[in-house]
CSV table of C-alpha atoms in Angstrom, one decimal:
chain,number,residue,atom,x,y,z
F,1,UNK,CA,74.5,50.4,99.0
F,2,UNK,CA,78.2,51.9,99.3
F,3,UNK,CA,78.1,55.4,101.1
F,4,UNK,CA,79.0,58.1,99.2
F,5,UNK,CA,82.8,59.9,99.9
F,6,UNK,CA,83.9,63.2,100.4
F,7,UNK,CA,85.6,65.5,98.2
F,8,UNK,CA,89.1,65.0,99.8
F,9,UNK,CA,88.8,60.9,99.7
F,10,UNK,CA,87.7,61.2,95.9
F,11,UNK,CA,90.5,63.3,95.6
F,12,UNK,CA,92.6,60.8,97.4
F,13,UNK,CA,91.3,57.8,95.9
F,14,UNK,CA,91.9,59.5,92.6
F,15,UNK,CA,88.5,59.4,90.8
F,16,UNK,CA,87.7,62.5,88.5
F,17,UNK,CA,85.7,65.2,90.5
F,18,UNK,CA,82.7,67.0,88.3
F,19,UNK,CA,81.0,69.6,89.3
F,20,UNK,CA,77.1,69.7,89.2
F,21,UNK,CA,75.3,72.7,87.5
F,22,UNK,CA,74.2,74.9,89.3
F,23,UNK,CA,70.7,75.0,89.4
F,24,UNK,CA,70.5,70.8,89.7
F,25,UNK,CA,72.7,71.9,92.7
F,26,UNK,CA,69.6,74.2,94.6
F,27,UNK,CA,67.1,72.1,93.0
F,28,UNK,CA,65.6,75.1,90.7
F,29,UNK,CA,64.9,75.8,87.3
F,30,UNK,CA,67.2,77.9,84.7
F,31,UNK,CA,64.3,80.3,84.5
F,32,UNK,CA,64.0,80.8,88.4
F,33,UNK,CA,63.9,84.5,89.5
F,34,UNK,CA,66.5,86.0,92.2
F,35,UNK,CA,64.3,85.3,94.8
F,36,UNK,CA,63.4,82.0,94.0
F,37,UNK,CA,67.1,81.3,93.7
F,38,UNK,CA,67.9,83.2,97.3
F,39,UNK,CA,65.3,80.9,98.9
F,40,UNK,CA,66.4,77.6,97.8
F,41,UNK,CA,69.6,78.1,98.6
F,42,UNK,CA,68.8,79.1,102.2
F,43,UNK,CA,66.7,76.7,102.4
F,44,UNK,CA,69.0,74.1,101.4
F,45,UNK,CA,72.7,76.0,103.3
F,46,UNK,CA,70.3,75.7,106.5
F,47,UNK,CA,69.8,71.9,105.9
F,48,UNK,CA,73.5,71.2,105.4
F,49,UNK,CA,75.3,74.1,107.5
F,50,UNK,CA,78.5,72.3,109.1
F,51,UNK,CA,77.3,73.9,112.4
F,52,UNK,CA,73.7,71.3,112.3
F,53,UNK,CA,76.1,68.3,111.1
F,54,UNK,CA,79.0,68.5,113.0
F,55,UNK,CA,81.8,66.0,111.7
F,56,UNK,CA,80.0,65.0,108.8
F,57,UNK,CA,82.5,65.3,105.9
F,58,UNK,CA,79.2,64.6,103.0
F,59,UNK,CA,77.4,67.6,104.7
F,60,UNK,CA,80.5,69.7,104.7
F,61,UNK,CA,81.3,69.6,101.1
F,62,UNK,CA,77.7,69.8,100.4
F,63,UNK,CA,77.5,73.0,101.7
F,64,UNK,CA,80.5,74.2,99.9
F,65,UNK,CA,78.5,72.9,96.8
F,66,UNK,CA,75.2,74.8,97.6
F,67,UNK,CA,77.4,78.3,98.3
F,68,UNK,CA,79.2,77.8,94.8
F,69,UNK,CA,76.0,77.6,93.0
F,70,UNK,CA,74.4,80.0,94.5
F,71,UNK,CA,77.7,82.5,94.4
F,72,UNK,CA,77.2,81.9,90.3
F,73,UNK,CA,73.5,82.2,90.1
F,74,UNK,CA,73.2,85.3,92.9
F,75,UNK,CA,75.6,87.2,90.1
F,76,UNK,CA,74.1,88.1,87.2
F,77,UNK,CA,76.9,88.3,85.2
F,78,UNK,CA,78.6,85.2,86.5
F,79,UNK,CA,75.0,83.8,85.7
F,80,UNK,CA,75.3,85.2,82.2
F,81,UNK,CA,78.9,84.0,81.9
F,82,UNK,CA,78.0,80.3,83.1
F,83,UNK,CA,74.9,80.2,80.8
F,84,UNK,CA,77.3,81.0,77.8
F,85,UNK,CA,80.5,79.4,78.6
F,86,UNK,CA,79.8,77.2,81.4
F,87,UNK,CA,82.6,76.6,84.5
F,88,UNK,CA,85.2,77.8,82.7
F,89,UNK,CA,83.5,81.0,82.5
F,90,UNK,CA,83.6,81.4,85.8
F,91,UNK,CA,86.7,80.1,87.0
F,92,UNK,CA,87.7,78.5,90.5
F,93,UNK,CA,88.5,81.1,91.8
F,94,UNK,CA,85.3,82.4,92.6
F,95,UNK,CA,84.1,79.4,95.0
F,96,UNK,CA,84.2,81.6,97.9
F,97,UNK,CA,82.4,80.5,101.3
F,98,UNK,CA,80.4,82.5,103.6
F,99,UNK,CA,81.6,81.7,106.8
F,100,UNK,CA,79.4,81.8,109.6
F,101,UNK,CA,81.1,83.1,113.1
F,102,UNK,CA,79.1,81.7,115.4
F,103,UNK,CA,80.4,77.8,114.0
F,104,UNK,CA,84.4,78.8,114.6
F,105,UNK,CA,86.5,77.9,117.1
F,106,UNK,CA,88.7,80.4,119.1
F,107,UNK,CA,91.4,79.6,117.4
F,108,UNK,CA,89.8,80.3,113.7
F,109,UNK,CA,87.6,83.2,114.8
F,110,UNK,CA,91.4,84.8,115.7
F,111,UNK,CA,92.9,84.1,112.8
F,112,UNK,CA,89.5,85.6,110.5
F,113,UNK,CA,89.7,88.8,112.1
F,114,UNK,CA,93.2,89.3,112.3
F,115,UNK,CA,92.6,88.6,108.2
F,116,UNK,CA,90.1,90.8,108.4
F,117,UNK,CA,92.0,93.6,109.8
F,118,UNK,CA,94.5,93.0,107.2
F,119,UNK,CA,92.1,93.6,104.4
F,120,UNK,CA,91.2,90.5,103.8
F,121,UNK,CA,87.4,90.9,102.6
F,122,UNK,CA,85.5,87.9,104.6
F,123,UNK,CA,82.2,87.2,103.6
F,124,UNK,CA,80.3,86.4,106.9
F,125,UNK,CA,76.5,84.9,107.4
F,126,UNK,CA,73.8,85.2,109.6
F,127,UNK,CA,73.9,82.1,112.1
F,128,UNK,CA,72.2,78.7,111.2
F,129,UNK,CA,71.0,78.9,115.1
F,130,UNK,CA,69.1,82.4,114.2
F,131,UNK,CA,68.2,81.7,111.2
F,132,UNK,CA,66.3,78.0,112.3
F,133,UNK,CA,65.1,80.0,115.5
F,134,UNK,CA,63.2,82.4,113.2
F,135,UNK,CA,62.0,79.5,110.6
F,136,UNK,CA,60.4,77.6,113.4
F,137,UNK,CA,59.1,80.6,114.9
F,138,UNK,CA,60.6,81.1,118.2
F,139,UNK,CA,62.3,84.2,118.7
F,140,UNK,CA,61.3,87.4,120.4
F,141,UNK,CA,59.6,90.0,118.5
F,142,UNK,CA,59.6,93.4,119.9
F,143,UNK,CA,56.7,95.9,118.7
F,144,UNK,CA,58.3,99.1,116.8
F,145,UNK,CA,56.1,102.4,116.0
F,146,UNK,CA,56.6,103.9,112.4
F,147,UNK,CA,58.8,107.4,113.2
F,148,UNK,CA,60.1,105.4,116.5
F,149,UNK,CA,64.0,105.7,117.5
F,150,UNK,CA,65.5,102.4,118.9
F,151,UNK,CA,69.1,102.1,120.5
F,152,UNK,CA,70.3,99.4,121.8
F,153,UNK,CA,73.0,96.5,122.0
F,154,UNK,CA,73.1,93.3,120.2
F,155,UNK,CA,75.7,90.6,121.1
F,156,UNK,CA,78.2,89.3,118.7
F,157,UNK,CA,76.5,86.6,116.2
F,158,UNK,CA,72.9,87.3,118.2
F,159,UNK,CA,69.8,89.2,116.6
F,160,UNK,CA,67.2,91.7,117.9
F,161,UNK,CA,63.7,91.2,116.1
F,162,UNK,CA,61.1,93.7,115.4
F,163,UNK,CA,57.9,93.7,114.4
F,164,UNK,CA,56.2,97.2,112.1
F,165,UNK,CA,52.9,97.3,111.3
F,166,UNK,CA,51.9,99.6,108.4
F,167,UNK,CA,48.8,100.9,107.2
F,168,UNK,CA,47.3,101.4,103.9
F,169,UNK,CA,48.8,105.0,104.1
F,170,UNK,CA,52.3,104.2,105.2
F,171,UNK,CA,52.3,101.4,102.7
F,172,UNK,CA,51.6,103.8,100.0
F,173,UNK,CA,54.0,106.5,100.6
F,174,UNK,CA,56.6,103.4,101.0
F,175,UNK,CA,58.9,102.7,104.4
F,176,UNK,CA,62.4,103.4,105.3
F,177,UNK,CA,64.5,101.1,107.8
F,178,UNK,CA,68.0,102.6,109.0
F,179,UNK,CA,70.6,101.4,111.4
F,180,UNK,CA,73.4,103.0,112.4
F,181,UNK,CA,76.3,102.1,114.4
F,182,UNK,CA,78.7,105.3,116.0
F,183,UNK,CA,81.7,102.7,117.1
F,184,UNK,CA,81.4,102.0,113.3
F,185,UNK,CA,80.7,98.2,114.2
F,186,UNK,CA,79.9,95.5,111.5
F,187,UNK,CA,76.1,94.5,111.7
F,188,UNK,CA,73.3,93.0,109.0
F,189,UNK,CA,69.9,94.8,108.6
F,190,UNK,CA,67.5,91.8,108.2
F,191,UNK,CA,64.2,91.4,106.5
F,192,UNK,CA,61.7,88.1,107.3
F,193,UNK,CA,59.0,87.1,105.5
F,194,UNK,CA,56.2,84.8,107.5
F,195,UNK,CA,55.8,81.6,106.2
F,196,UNK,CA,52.9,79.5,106.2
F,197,UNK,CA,53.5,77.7,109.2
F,198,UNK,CA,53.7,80.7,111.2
F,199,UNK,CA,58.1,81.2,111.0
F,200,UNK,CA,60.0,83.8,109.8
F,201,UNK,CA,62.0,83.1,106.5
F,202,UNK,CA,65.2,85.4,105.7
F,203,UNK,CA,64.1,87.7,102.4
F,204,UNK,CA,66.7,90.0,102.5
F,205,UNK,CA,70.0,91.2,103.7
F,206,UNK,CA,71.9,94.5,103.8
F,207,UNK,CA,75.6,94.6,104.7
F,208,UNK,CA,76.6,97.4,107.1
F,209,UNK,CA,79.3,99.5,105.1
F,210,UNK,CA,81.4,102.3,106.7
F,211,UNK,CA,80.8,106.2,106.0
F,212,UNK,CA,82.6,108.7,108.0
F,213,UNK,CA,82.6,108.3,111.8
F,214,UNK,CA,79.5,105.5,111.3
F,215,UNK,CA,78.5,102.6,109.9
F,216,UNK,CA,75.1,102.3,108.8
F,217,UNK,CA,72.7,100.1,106.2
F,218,UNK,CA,69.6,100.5,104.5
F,219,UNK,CA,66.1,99.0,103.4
F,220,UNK,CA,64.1,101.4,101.2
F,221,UNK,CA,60.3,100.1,99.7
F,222,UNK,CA,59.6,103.0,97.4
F,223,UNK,CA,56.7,100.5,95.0
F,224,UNK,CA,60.0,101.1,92.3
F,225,UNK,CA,62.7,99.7,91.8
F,226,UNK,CA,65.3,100.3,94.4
F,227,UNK,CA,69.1,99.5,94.2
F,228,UNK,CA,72.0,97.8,95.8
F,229,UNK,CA,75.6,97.9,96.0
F,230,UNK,CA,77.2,94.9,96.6
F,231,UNK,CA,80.7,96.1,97.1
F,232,UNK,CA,82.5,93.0,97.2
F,233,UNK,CA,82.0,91.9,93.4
F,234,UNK,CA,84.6,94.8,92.6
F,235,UNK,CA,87.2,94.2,95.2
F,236,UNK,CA,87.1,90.7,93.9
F,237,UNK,CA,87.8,92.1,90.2
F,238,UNK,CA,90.4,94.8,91.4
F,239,UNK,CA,92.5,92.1,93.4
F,240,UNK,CA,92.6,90.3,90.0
F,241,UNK,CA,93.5,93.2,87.8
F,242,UNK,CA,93.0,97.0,88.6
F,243,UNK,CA,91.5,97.7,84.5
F,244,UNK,CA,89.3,94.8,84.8
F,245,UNK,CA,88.0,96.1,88.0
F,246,UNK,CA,87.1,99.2,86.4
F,247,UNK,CA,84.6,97.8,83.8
F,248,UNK,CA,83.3,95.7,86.5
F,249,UNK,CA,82.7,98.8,88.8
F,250,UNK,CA,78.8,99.0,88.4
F,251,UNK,CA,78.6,95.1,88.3
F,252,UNK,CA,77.3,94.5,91.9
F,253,UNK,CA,74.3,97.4,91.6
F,254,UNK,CA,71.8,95.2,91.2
F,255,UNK,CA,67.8,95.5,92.1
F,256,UNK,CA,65.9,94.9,95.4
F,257,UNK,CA,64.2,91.7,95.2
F,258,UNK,CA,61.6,93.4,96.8
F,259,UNK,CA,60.0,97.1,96.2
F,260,UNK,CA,57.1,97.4,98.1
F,261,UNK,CA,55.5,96.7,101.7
F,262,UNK,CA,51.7,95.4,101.5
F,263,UNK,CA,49.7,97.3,104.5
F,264,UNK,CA,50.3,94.4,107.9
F,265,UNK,CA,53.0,93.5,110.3
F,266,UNK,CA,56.5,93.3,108.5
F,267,UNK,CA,59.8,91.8,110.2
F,268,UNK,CA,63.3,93.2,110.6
F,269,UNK,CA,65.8,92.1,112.6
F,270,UNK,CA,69.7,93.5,113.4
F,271,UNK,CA,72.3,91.1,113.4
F,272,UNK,CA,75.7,91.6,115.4
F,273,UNK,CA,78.3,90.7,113.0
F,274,UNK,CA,81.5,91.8,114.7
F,275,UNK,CA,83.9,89.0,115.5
F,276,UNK,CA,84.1,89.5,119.3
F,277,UNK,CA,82.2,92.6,120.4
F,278,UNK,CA,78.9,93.7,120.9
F,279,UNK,CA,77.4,95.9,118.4
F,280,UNK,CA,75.7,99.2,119.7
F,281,UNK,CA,73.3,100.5,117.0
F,282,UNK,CA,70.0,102.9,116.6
F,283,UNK,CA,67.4,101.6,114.6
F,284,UNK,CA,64.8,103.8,113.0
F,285,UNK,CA,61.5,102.9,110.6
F,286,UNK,CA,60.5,105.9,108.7
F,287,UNK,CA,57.9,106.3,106.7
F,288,UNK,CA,58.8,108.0,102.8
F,289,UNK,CA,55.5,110.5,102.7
F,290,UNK,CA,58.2,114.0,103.9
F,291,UNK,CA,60.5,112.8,101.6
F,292,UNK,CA,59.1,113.1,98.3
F,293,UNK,CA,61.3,115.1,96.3
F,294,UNK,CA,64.5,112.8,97.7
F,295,UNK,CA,62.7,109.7,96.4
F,296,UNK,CA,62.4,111.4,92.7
F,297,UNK,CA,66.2,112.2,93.0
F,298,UNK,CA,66.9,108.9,94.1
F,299,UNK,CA,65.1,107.1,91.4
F,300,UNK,CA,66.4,109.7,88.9
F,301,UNK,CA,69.8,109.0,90.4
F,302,UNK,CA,70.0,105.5,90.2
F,303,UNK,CA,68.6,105.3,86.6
F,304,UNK,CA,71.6,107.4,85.6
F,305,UNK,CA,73.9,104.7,87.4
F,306,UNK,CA,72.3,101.8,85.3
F,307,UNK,CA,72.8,103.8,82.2
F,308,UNK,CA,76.4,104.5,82.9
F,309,UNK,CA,76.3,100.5,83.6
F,310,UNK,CA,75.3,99.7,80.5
F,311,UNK,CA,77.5,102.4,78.6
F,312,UNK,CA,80.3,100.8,80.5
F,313,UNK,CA,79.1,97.6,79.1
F,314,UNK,CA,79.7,99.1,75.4
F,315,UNK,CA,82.8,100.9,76.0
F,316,UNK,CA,84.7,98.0,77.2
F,317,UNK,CA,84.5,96.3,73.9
F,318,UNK,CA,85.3,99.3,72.1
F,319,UNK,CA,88.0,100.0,74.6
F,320,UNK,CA,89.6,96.3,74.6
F,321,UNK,CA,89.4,96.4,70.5
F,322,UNK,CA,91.2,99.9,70.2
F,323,UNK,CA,94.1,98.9,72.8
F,324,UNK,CA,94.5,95.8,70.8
F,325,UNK,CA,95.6,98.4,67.8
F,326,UNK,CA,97.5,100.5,69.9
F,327,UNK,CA,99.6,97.4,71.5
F,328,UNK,CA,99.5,96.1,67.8
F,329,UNK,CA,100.9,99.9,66.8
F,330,UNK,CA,103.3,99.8,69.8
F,331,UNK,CA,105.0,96.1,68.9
F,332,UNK,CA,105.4,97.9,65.4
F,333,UNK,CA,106.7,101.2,66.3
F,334,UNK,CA,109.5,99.3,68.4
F,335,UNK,CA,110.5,97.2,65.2
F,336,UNK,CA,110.6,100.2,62.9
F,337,UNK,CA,113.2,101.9,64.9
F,338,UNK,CA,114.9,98.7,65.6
F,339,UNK,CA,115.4,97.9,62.2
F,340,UNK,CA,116.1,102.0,60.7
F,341,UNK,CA,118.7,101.6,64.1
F,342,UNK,CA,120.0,98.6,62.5
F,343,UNK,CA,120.1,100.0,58.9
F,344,UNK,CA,122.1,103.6,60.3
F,345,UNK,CA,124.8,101.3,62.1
F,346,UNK,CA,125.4,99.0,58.7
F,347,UNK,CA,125.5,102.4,56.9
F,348,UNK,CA,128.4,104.0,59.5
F,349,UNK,CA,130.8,100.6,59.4
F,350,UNK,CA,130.4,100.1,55.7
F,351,UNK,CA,131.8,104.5,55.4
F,352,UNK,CA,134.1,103.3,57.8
F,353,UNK,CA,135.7,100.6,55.7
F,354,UNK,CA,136.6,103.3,53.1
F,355,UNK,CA,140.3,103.8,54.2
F,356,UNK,CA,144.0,102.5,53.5
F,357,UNK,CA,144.8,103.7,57.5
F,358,UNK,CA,145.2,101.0,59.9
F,359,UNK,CA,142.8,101.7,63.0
F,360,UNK,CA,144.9,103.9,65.9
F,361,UNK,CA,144.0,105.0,69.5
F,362,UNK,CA,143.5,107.8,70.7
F,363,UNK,CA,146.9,108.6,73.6
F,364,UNK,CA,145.6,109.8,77.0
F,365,UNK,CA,146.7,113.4,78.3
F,366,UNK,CA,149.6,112.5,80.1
F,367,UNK,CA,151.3,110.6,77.7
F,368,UNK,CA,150.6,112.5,74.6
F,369,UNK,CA,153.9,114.8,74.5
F,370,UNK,CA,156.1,111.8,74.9
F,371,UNK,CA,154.2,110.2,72.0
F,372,UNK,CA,154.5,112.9,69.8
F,373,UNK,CA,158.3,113.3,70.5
F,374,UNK,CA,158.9,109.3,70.4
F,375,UNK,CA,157.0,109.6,67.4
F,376,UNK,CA,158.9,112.3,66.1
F,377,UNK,CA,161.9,110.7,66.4
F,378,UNK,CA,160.9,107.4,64.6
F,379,UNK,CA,159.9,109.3,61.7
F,380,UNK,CA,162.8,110.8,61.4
F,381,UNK,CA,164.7,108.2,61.4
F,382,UNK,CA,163.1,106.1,59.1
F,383,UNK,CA,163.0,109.3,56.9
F,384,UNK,CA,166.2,109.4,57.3
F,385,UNK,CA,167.6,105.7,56.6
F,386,UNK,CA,170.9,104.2,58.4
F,387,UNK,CA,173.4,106.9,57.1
F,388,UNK,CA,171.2,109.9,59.0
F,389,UNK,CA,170.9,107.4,62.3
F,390,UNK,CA,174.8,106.9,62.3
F,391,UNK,CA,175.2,111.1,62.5
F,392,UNK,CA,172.5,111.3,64.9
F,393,UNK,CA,174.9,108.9,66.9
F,394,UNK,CA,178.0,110.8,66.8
F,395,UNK,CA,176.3,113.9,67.3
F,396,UNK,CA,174.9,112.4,70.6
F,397,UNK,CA,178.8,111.4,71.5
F,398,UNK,CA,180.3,114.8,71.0
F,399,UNK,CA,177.4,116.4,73.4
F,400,UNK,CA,178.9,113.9,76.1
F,401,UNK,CA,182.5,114.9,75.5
F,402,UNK,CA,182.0,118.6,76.1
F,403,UNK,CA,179.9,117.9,79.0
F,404,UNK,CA,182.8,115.8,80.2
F,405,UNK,CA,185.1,118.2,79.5
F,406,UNK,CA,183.1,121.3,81.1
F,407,UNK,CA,183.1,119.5,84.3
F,408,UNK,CA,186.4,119.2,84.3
F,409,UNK,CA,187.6,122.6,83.9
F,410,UNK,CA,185.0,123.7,86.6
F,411,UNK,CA,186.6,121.3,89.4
C-alpha cells in the first residue's frame, strides 16, 4: 500500500490538492453543537500536534488540516458562510494556526515575539505536554476556598491547577473566577472537565486582554447565558478593510458553552502564555450571591449588545444597497458636468469663429510703446502709399543737414 505524501510533495509532484469539509475533517456531524465541535478538535490537534510527532511531515499538515476546520466551524459566521457558499466563502486567508510556544525553537520563539511586539496578532495554544498531562490525569491540583485570594508565579508555557468545590448554595447563586496580572503579562484562564477515566479534559479558555495598568480574564457561571468577546475576529476584518470591520464588530461575542456549575469539585487552571517570562498573577473564585444587582445589569447589558448585533446585521444590507446609489449617483454627477463642461467649451469656440480678424497676441509691457509706435508708422505708410514714403524720406534728409550744419557753426 503506497504511503500517503505531504502537502508540499503533492504540491511538488503536481497533483490537484482538495480540501476536506470540515466536519469529515473532526470526525462530527453538521448538526454538532460548539462543544461537541471544541472537543473533537482537541481531541484530534492533541493526537496530531507537531510537538508528539516530531518530523512527521503527514502529522504536520494534518494538524494544519484539523486547525482549519475547526477555525471555520468555531465561527459562526464563517460556519454560516461555509454552509452557504462553501470554501470560497471563506477564503484562504483565514487558515490561520495556533501556534503552541512550548514546540519552537529559539530561533522561532524570537522571531514570534518580535512579531508580536510589532502588532502582529499571534494566536497562541495551551501546550500539547499540559494538556496530555491533564487528560491522563497527572498534574498537581491545589485545593482553593470560594472567597480565597491566590498570588503567585507561573513559568512561561507551564500551568498552575486548582481544584473548587461548591455547594448546592454557591452553585445556585453562580461562581466567579478572576486573574489578574499587574506586569500586564499574557496568560489563559483554564476550565477542565473530569473525564470518565479520571483526567481532566480542556472545556474552556479565556484569553488575558489588557485594561489599564493590568491584564486580567474572566469565567462567569450565572445559570444564563454569559458572553465572550473574542477580539481577534475583528482585527482580522479591520486588517482587511476598515468598513468591513465595522459590521463585523459584534461578530466574535459569542455565548459561553457553558452557564452553570453543578454543586462538586470544578477545575481551573492559569496558563503562562508569555513568550519568555514568567507570569505573576492573583487568582480569585468568588461566589455571585453580593452581586445580585451587577448580574441583572450584566445580563441586561449584554442582551442589548446582541440586539445592536443583529441590527448591525440589517443595517449592512441597507447600508451596502444605499452606497451602491450614491456611488451609482456619484459616477453620474461626474458625467453631467463633464459633458455641460464639454457643451460650454463647444459653445465659446463656435462665438469665437464669428470674426473676419486674424487671431493677435497680446505685446508684453516692455515692448508695448515700441509696438505701438512701429505700428504707427506702418500704418502710415501704407496709408500713405509710395508718394507719402518718398517725403517722409527727404524730410528725414533735411533733419540731418541742419544738424550737420549746427555742429558746425558751434566748433
Amino acid at each position: 500500500m503506497p504511503s500517503r505524501k505531504s502537502r508540499s510533495e503533492k504540491k511538488d509532484a503536481g497533483e490537484d490538492e482538495l480540501r476536506r469539509d470540515p466536519y469529515e475533517v473532526l470526525g462530527i456531524s453538521s448538526n454538532s453543537t460548539d462543544q461537541e465541535i471544541k472537543s473533537a478538535y482537541r481531541k484530534m490537534a492533541l493526537r496530531y500536534h507537531p510537538d508528539k510527532n516530531p518530523n512527521d511531515p503527514v502529522a504536520a499538515d494534518m494538524f494544519k488540516e484539523i486547525t482549519f476546520a475547526y477555525d471555520i466551524l468555531s465561527d459562526a459566521e464563517k460556519r454560516r458562510q461555509y454552509a452557504t457558499d462553501g470554501f470560497e466563502a471563506v477564503g484562504s486567508e483565514n487558515e490561520e494556526l495556533e501556534v503552541d510556544i512550548s514546540s519552537l525553537g529559539a530561533v522561532n520563539t524570537i522571531f514570534a515575539a518580535l512579531f508580536s511586539k510589532l502588532g502582529v496578532p499571534i494566536r497562541t495554544t495551551v501546550s500539547a505536554n499540559v494538556l496530555e498531562e491533564a487528560l491522563n490525569g497527572v498534574v498537581t491540583t491545589l485545593p482553593l476556598m470560594v472567597g480565597q485570594v491566590v498570588s503567585r508565579k507561573v513559568e512561561k508555557q507551564c500551568a498552575h491547577f486548582y481544584s473548587v468545590k461548591l455547594t448546592e448554595e454557591d452553585a445556585q447563586a453562580g461562581l466567579i473566577c478572576r486573574v489578574q496580572s499587574s506586569s500586564k503579562s499574557k496568560f489563559k484562564l483554564l476550565y477542565f472537565d473530569r473525564s470518565e477515566n479520571g483526567g481532566l479534559s480542556l472545556a474552556l479558555q479565556e484569553d488575558s486582554r489588557k485594561t489599564g495598568k493590568f491584564s486580567f480574564a474572566g469565567l462567569y457561571f450565572f445559570g444564563f447565558p454569559v458572553y465572550r468577546f473574542d477580539h481577534r475576529v475583528n482585527t482580522r476584518a479591520l486588517s482587511r478593510d476598515p468598513e468591513t470591520g465595522f459590521f463585523k464588530r459584534l461578530d466574535g461575542f459569542q455565548p459561553c458553552e457553558i452557564i452553570e456549575l453543578k454543586a462538586g469539585s470544578h477545575v481551573f487552571a492559569v496558563y503562562g502564555d508569555n513568550f519568555f517570562k514568567s507570569v505573576s498573577y492573583t487568582l480569585q473564585v468568588v461566589t455571585s450571591a453580593p452581586f445580585a444587582k451587577e448580574k441583572e445589569i450584566l445580563r441586561s447589558t449584554e442582551a442589548e449588545i446582541v440586539s445592536k448585533r443583529a441590527e448591525l446585521l440589517k443595517f449592512e444590507s441597507e447600508y451596502r444597497e444605499v452606497f451602491a446609489q450614491f456611488t451609482e449617483m456619484t459616477s453620474r454627477c461626474n458625467g453631467e458636468i463633464q459633458e455641460i463642461d464639454e457643451l460650454l467649451k463647444r459653445r465659446n469656440e463656435i462665438q469665437a469663429s464669428y470674426t473676419t480678424l486674424p487671431p493677435t497676441r497680446q505685446a508684453s509691457s516692455k515692448n508695448r510703446s515700441w509696438s505701438w509706435s512701429r505700428n504707427s508708422l506702418l500704418t502710415e505708410r501704407k496709408e500713405g502709399g509710395e508718394g507719402e514714403e518718398g517725403e517722409v524720406t527727404v524730410r528725414k534728409e533735411e533733419r540731418k543737414k541742419r544738424w550737420f550744419k549746427t555742429k558746425t557753426l558751434r566748433k
